[in-house]
Short mmCIF file of C-alpha atoms and ligand atoms in Angstrom, two decimals:
data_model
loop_
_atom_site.label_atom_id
_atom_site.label_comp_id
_atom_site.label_asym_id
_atom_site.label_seq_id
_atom_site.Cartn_x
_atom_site.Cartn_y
_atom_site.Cartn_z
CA UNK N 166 0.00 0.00 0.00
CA UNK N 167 2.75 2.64 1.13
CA UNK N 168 4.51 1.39 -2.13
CA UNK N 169 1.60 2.10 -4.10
CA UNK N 170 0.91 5.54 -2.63
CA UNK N 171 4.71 6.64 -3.31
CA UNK N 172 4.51 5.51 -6.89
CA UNK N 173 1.27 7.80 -7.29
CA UNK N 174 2.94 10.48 -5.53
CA UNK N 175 5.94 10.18 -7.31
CA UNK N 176 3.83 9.90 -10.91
CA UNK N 177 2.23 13.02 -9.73
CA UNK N 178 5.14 15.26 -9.23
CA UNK N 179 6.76 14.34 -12.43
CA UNK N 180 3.96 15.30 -14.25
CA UNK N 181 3.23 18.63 -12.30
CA UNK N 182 7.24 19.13 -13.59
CA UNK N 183 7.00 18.18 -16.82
CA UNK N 184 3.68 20.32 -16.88
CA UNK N 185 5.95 23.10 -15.75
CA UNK N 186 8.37 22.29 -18.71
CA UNK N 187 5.90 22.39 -20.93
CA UNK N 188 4.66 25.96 -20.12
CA UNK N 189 7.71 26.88 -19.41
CA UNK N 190 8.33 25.89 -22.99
CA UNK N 191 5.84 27.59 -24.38
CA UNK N 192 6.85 30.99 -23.00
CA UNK N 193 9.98 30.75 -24.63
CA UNK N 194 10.71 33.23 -27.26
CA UNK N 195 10.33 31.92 -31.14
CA UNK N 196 9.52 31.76 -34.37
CA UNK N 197 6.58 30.22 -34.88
CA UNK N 198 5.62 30.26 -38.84
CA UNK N 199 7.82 30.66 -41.73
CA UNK N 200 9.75 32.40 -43.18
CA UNK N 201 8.26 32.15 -46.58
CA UNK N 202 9.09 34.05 -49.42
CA UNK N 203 6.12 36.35 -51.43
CA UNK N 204 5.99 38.68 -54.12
CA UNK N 205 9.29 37.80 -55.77
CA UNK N 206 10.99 40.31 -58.06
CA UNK N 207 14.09 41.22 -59.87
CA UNK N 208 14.48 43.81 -57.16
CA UNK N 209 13.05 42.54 -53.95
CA UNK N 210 11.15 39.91 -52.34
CA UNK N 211 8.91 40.15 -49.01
CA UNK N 212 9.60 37.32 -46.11
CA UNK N 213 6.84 36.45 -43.93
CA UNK N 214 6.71 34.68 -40.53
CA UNK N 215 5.09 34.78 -37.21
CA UNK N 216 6.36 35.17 -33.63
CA UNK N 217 4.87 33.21 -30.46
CA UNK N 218 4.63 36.65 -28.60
CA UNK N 219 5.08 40.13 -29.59
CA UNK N 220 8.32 41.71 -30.25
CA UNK N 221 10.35 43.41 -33.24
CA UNK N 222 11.42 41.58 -36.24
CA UNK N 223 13.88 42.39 -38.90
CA UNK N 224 15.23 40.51 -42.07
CA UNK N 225 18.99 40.15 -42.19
CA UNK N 226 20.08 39.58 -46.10
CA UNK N 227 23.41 39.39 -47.55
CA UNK N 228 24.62 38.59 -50.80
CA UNK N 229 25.93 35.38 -50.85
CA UNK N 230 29.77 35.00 -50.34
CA UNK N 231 29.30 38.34 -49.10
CA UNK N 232 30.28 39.37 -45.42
CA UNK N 233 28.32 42.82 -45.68
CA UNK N 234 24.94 42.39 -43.99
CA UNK N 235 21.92 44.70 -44.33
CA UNK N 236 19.41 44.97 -41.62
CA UNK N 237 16.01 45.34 -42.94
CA UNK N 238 12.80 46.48 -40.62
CA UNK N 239 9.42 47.12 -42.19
CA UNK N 240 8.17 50.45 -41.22
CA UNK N 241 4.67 52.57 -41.86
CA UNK N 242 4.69 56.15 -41.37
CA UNK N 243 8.16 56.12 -39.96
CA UNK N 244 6.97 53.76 -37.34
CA UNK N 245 9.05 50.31 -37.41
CA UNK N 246 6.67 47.63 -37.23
CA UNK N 247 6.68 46.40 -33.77
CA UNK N 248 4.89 45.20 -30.74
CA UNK N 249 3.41 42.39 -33.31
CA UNK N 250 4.00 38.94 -34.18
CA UNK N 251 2.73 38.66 -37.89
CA UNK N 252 5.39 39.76 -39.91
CA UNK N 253 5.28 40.61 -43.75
CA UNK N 254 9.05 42.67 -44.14
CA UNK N 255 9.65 44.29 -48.02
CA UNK N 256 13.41 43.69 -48.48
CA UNK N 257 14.12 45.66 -51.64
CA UNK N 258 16.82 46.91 -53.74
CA UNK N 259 18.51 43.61 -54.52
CA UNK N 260 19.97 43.04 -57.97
CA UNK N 261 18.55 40.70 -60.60
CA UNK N 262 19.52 37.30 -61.20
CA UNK N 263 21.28 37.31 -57.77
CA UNK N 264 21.61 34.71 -55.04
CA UNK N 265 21.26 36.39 -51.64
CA UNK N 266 21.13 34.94 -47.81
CA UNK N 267 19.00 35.96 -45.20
CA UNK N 268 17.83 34.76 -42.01
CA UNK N 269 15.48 36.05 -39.54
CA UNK N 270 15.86 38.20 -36.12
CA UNK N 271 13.52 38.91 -33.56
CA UNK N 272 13.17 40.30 -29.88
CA UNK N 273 9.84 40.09 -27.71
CA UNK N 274 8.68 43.34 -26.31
CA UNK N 275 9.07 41.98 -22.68
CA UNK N 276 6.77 45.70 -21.44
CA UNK N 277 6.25 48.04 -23.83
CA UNK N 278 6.49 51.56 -21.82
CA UNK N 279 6.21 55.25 -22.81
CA UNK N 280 10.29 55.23 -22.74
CA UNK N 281 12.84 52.87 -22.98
CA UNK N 282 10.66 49.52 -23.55
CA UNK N 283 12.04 46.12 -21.66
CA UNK N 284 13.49 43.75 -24.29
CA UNK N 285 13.98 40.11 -24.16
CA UNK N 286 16.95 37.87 -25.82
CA UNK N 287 17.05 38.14 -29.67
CA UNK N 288 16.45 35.56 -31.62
CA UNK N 289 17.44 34.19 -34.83
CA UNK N 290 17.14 31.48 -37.78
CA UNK N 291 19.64 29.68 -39.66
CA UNK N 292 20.58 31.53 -42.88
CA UNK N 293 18.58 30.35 -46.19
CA UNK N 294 19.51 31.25 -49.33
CA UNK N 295 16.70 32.93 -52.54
CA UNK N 296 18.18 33.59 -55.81
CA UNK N 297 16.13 37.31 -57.21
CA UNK N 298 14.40 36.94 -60.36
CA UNK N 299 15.76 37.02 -63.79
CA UNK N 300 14.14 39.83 -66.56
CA UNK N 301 16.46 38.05 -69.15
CA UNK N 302 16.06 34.60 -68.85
CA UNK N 303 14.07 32.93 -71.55
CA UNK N 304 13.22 29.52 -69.80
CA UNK N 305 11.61 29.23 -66.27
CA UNK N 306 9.75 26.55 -64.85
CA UNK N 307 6.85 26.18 -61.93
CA UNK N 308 4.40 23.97 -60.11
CA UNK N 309 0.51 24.35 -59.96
CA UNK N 310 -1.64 21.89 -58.14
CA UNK N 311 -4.91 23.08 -56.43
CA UNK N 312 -8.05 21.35 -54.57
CA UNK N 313 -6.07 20.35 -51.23
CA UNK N 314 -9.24 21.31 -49.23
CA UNK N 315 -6.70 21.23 -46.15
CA UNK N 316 -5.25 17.77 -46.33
CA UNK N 317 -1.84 19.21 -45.96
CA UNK N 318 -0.36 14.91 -46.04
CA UNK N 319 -1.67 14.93 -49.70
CA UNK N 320 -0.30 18.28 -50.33
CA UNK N 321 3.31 17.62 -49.33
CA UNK N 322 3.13 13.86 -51.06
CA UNK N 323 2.53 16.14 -54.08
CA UNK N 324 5.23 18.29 -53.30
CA UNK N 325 7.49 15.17 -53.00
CA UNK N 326 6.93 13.89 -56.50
CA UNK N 327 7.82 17.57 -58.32
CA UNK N 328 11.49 19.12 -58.43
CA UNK N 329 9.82 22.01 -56.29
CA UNK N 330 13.50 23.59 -55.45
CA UNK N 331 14.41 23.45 -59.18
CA UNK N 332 11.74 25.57 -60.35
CA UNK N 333 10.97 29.54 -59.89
CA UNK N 334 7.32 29.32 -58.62
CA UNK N 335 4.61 27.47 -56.96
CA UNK N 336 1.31 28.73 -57.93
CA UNK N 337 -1.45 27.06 -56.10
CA UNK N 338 -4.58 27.40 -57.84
CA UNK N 339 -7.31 27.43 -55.16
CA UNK N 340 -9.10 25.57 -52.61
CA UNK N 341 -6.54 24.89 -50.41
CA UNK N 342 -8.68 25.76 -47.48
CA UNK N 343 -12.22 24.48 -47.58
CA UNK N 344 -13.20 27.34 -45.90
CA UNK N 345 -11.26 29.35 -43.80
CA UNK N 346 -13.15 29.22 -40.73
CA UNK N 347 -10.33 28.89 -38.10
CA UNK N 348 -8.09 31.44 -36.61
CA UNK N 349 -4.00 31.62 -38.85
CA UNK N 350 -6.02 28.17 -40.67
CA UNK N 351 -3.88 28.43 -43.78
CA UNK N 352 -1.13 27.38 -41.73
CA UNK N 353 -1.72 23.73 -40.62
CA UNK N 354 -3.69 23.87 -44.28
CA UNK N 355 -1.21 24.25 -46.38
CA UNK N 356 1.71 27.13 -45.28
CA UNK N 357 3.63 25.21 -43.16
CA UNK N 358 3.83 22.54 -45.21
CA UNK N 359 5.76 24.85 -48.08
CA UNK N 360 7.92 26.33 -46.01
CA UNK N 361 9.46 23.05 -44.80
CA UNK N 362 9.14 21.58 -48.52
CA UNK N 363 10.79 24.66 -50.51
CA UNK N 364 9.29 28.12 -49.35
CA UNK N 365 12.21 29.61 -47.45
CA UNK N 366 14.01 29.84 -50.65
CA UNK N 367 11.06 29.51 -53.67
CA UNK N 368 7.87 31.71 -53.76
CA UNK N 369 4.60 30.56 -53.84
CA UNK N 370 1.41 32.60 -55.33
CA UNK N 371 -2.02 31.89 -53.83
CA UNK N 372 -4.60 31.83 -56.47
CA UNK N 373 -8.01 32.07 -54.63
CA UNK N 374 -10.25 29.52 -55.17
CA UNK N 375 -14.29 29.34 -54.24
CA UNK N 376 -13.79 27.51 -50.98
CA UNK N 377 -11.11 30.10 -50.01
CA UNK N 378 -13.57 32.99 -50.23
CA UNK N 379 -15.99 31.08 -47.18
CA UNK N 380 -15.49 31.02 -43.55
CA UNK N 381 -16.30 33.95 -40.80
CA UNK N 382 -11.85 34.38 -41.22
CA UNK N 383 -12.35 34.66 -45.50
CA UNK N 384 -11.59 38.47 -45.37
CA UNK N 385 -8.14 38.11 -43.52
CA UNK N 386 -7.01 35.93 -46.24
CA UNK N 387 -4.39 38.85 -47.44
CA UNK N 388 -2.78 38.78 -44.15
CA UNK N 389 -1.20 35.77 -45.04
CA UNK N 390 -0.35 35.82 -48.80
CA UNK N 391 1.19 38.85 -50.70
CA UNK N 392 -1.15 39.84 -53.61
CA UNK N 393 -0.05 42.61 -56.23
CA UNK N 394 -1.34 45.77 -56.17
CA UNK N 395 -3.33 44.18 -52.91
CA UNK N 396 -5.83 42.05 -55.40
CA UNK N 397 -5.57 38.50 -55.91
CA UNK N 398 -5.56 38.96 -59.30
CA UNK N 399 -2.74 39.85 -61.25
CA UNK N 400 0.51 39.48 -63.51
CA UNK N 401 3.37 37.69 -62.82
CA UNK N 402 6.56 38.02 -65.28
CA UNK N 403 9.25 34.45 -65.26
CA UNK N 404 11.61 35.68 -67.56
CA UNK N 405 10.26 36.30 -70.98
CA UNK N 406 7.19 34.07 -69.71
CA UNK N 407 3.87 36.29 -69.21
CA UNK N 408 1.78 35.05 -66.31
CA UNK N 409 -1.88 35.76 -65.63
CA UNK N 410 -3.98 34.96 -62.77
CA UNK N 411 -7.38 35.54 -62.61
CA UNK N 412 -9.60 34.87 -59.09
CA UNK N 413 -12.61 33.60 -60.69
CA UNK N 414 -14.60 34.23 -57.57
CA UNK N 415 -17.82 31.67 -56.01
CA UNK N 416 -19.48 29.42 -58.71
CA UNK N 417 -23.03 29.87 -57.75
CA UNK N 418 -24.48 33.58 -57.70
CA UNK N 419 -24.48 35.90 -55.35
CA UNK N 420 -27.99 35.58 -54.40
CA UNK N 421 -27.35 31.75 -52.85
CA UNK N 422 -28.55 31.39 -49.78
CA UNK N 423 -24.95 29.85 -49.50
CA UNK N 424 -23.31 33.27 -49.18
CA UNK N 425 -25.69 35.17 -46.97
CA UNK N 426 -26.01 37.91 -49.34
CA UNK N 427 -22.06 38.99 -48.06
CA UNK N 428 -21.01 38.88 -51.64
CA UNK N 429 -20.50 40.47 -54.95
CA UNK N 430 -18.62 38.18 -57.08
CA UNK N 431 -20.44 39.15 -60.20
CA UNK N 432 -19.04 42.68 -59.65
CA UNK N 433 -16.02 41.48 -58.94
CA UNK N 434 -15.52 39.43 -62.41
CA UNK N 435 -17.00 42.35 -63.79
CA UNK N 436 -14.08 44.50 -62.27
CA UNK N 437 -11.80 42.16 -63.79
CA UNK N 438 -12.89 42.70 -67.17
CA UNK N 439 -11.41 46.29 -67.66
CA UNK N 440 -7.85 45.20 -65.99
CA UNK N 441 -7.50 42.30 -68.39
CA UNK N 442 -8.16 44.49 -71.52
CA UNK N 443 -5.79 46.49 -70.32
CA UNK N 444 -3.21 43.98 -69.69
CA UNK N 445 -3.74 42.20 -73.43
CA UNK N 446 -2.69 46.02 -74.19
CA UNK N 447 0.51 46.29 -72.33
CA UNK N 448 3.70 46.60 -73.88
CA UNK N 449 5.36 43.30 -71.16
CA UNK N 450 2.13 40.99 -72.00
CA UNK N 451 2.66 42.25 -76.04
CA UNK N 452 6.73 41.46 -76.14
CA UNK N 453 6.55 38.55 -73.86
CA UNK N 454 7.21 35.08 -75.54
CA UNK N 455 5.46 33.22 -73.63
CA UNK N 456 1.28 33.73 -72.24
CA UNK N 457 0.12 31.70 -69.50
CA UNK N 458 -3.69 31.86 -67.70
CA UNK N 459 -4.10 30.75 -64.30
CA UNK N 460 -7.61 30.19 -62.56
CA UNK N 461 -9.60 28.30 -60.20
CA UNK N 462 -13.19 27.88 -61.75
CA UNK N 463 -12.53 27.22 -65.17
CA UNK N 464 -14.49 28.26 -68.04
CA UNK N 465 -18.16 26.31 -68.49
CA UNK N 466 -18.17 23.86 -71.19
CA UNK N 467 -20.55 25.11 -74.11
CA UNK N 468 -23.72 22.69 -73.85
CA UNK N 469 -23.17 21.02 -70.60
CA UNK N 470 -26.54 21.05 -68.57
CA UNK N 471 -26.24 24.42 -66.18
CA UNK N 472 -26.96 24.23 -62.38
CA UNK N 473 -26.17 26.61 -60.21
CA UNK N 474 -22.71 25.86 -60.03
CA UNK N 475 -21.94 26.62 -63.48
CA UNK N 476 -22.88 30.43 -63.04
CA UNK N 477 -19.14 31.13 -61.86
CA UNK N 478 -18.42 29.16 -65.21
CA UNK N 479 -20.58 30.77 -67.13
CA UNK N 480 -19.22 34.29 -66.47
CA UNK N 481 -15.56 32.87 -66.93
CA UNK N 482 -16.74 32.37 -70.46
CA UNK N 483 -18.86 35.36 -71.27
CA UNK N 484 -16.45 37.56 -69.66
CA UNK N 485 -12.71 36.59 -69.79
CA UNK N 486 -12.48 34.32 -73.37
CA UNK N 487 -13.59 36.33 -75.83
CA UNK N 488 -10.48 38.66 -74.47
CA UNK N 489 -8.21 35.95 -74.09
CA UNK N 490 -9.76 34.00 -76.99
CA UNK N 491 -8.28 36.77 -79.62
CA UNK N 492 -4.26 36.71 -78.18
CA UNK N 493 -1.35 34.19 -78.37
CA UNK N 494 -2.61 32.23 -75.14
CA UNK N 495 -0.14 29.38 -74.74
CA UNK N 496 -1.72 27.41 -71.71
CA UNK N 497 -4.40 28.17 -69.61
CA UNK N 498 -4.45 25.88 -66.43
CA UNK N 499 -7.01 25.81 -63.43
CA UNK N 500 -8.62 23.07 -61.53
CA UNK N 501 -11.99 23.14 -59.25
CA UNK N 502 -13.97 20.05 -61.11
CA UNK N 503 -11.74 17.86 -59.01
CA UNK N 504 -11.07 15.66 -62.00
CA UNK N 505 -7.87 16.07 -64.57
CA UNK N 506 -9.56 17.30 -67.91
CA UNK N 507 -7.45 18.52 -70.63
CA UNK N 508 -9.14 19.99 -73.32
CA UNK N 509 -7.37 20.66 -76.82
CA UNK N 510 -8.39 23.83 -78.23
CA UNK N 511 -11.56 24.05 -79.71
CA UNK N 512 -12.36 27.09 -82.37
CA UNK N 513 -13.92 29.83 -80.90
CA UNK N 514 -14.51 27.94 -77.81
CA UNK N 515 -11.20 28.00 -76.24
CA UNK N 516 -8.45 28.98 -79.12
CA UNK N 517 -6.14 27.38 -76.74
CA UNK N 518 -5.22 24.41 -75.02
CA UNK N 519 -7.22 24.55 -71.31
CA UNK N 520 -5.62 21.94 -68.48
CA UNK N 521 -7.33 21.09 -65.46
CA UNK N 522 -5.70 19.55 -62.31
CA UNK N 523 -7.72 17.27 -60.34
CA UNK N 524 -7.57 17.30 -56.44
CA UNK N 525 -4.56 14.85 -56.07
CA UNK N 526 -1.99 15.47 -59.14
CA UNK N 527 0.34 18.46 -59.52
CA UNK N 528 1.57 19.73 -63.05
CA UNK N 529 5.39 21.13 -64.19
CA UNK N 530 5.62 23.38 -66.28
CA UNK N 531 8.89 24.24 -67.68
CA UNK N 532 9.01 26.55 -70.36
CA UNK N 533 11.60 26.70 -73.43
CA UNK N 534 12.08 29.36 -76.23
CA UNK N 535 10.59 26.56 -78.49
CA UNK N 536 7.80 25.22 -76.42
CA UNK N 537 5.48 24.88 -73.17
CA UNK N 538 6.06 21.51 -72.02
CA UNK N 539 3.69 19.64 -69.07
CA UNK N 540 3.57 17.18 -66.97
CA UNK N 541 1.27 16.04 -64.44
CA UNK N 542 1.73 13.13 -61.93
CA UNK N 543 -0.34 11.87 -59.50
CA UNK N 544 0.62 11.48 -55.57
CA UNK N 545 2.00 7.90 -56.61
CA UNK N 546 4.52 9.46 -59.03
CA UNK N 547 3.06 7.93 -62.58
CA UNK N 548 2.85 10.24 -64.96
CA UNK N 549 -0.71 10.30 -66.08
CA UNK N 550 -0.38 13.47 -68.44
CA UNK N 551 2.26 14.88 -70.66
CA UNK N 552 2.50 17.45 -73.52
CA UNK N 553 4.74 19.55 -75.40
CA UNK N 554 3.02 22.67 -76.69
CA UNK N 555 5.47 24.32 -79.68
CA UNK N 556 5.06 27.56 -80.80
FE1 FE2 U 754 -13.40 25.09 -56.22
#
């Protein structure tokens, strides 16, 4: 018996300690997301991470070889960006075609006082290493896959069966979320898993998809991606490769009792109409070599029966192909049907080839002055697509 009540008593004091431990633990100081890289350019890139408390963050970068290190803080108004722990820092004039190291340094804001605040220890991260982009190059190369729907084991399996830190981008095409309906969600969903896989060193883009526009947390989304011009639609420039991504917005209209009357996707496509007739105009789309589309909801296929769901479709169609439908479109890829369709181009329909990822394969693209070649693979690694577009 007095055996017994030691053993309990001794039980019970290790775990009050390792309870201690644990919080004690949790109080340290750290990084707690990231860093991943956004909004890549020749000139700068923009490293985001989070903190487990507030503090003060800065981006060291370095060229690499290079013993000359540049402190870089974000700052608004000629306020640094502090007493936070999201962390979005613009690290600019870099020079093109450049590899660079940087690494991450942070110190928690122990009381934050009129004067003279109490700091903590800084911290930092091991150094990684980005190369800047490159205006000249005339081949690039990139991922898309889409449709995770947070299953962020199926996600890095796909990741696993691509040459992610070969290529220049990742451009996820949607639906990673299923809705975003949880507080920092799109980190278990799908963040964390790229920066361990490749996004340290190799951007990726969020395309929105439907699923990511749901959820009471569906307006923070920005907070966690970098979006030009702050829209999450846009142009993207690999080399003498044109990039552009459309957000294609909900599929059913606004009036479902699905969205609570809390949107306005139709003016939103709308909206979208007058940017892409300008970008067909510009001088970079015009000289590029190269055109790629990239979408969630792709465009409805002419005579299929029309629920609901195909009103997102529909508008893709009216809206965005009779634009696209009259220039040198290479490629356009998307996904949302959850099934890999490929559909050759079909006059006046779709004057170029359309590919759709399913929900478990992820496509290559790697881009040539000759051609556009893809290939998709499922999460076993077989090939189940492959195609060499010439021009
Ligand atoms: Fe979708």
């Amino acid at each position: 018996m007095r055996k017994a009540l030691f053993s309990f008593l001794a039980a019970a004091a290790l775990s009050v300690a390792s309870g201690m431990a644990q919080q004690a633990a949790d109080t340290v100081y750290r990084f707690t997301h990231g860093p991943y890289l956004q909004g890549l350019t020749a000139q700068g890139v923009k490293v985001y991470f989070t903190t487990s408390a507030r503090g003060v963050s800065a981006v060291e970068v370095r060229k690499k070889g290079s013993a000359e290190v540049r402190r870089v803080v974000d700052y608004v108004d000629g306020l640094v960006q502090a007493n936070n722990t999201r962390n979005a820092i613009p690290v600019g004039g870099l020079e093109p075609n450049t590899l660079y190291e940087y690494r991450l340094s942070s110190v928690p804001i122990k009381r934050f006082r009129l004067s003279n605040n109490v700091y903590g220890d800084t911290i930092t991260t091991p150094w990684y290493t980005f190369r800047t982009d490159n205006p000249a190059a005339t081949s690039c190369s990139f991922v898309t896959l889409s449709d995770m729907h947070d299953d962020a084991a199926k996600y890095g399996r796909l990741l696993d069966r691509m040459p992610v830190g070969e290529t220049d981008r990742v451009f996820l095409l949607g639906d990673m979320l299923s809705n975003f309906s949880r507080p920092d969600q799109p980190y278990p969903s799908y963040i964390d898993t790229s920066v361990t896989r490749f996004a340290r060193s190799i951007p990726f883009v969020a395309v929105r998809g439907n699923h990511e526009t749901r959820g009471r947390y569906a307006r923070l989304y920005g907070n966690y991606v970098y979006r030009p011009r702050g829209k999450f639609y846009g142009t993207y420039r690999l080399g003498d490769t044109f990039i552009i991504v459309l957000d294609t917005g909900e599929d059913k209209p606004d009036t479902h009792i699905d969205y609570s009357r809390i949107t306005a996707f139709d003016a939103y496509r709308q909206e979208q109409v007058a940017w892409l007739r300008r970008v067909v105009r510009s001088e970079a789309f015009r000289q590029a070599r190269h055109r790629i589309v990239l979408l969630h909801i792709p465009p409805v296929r002419r005579g299929e029966n029309r629920r609901a769901s195909a009103h997102g479709p529909a508008m893709v169609d009216s809206l965005y192909m009779p634009i696209l439908n009259r220039e040198p479109i290479d490629l356009m890829i998307g996904g949302h049907l959850h099934e890999f369709v490929y559909r050759a181009p079909r006059d006046g329909e779709n004057n170029f080839p359309i590919l759709l990822n399913d929900n478990a394969c992820a496509t290559l693209v790697s881009v040539d002055p000759a051609a556009v070649f893809v290939r998709t693979v499922n999460q076993e690694g077989k090939v189940i697509f492959e195609k060499k577009f010439s021009k």
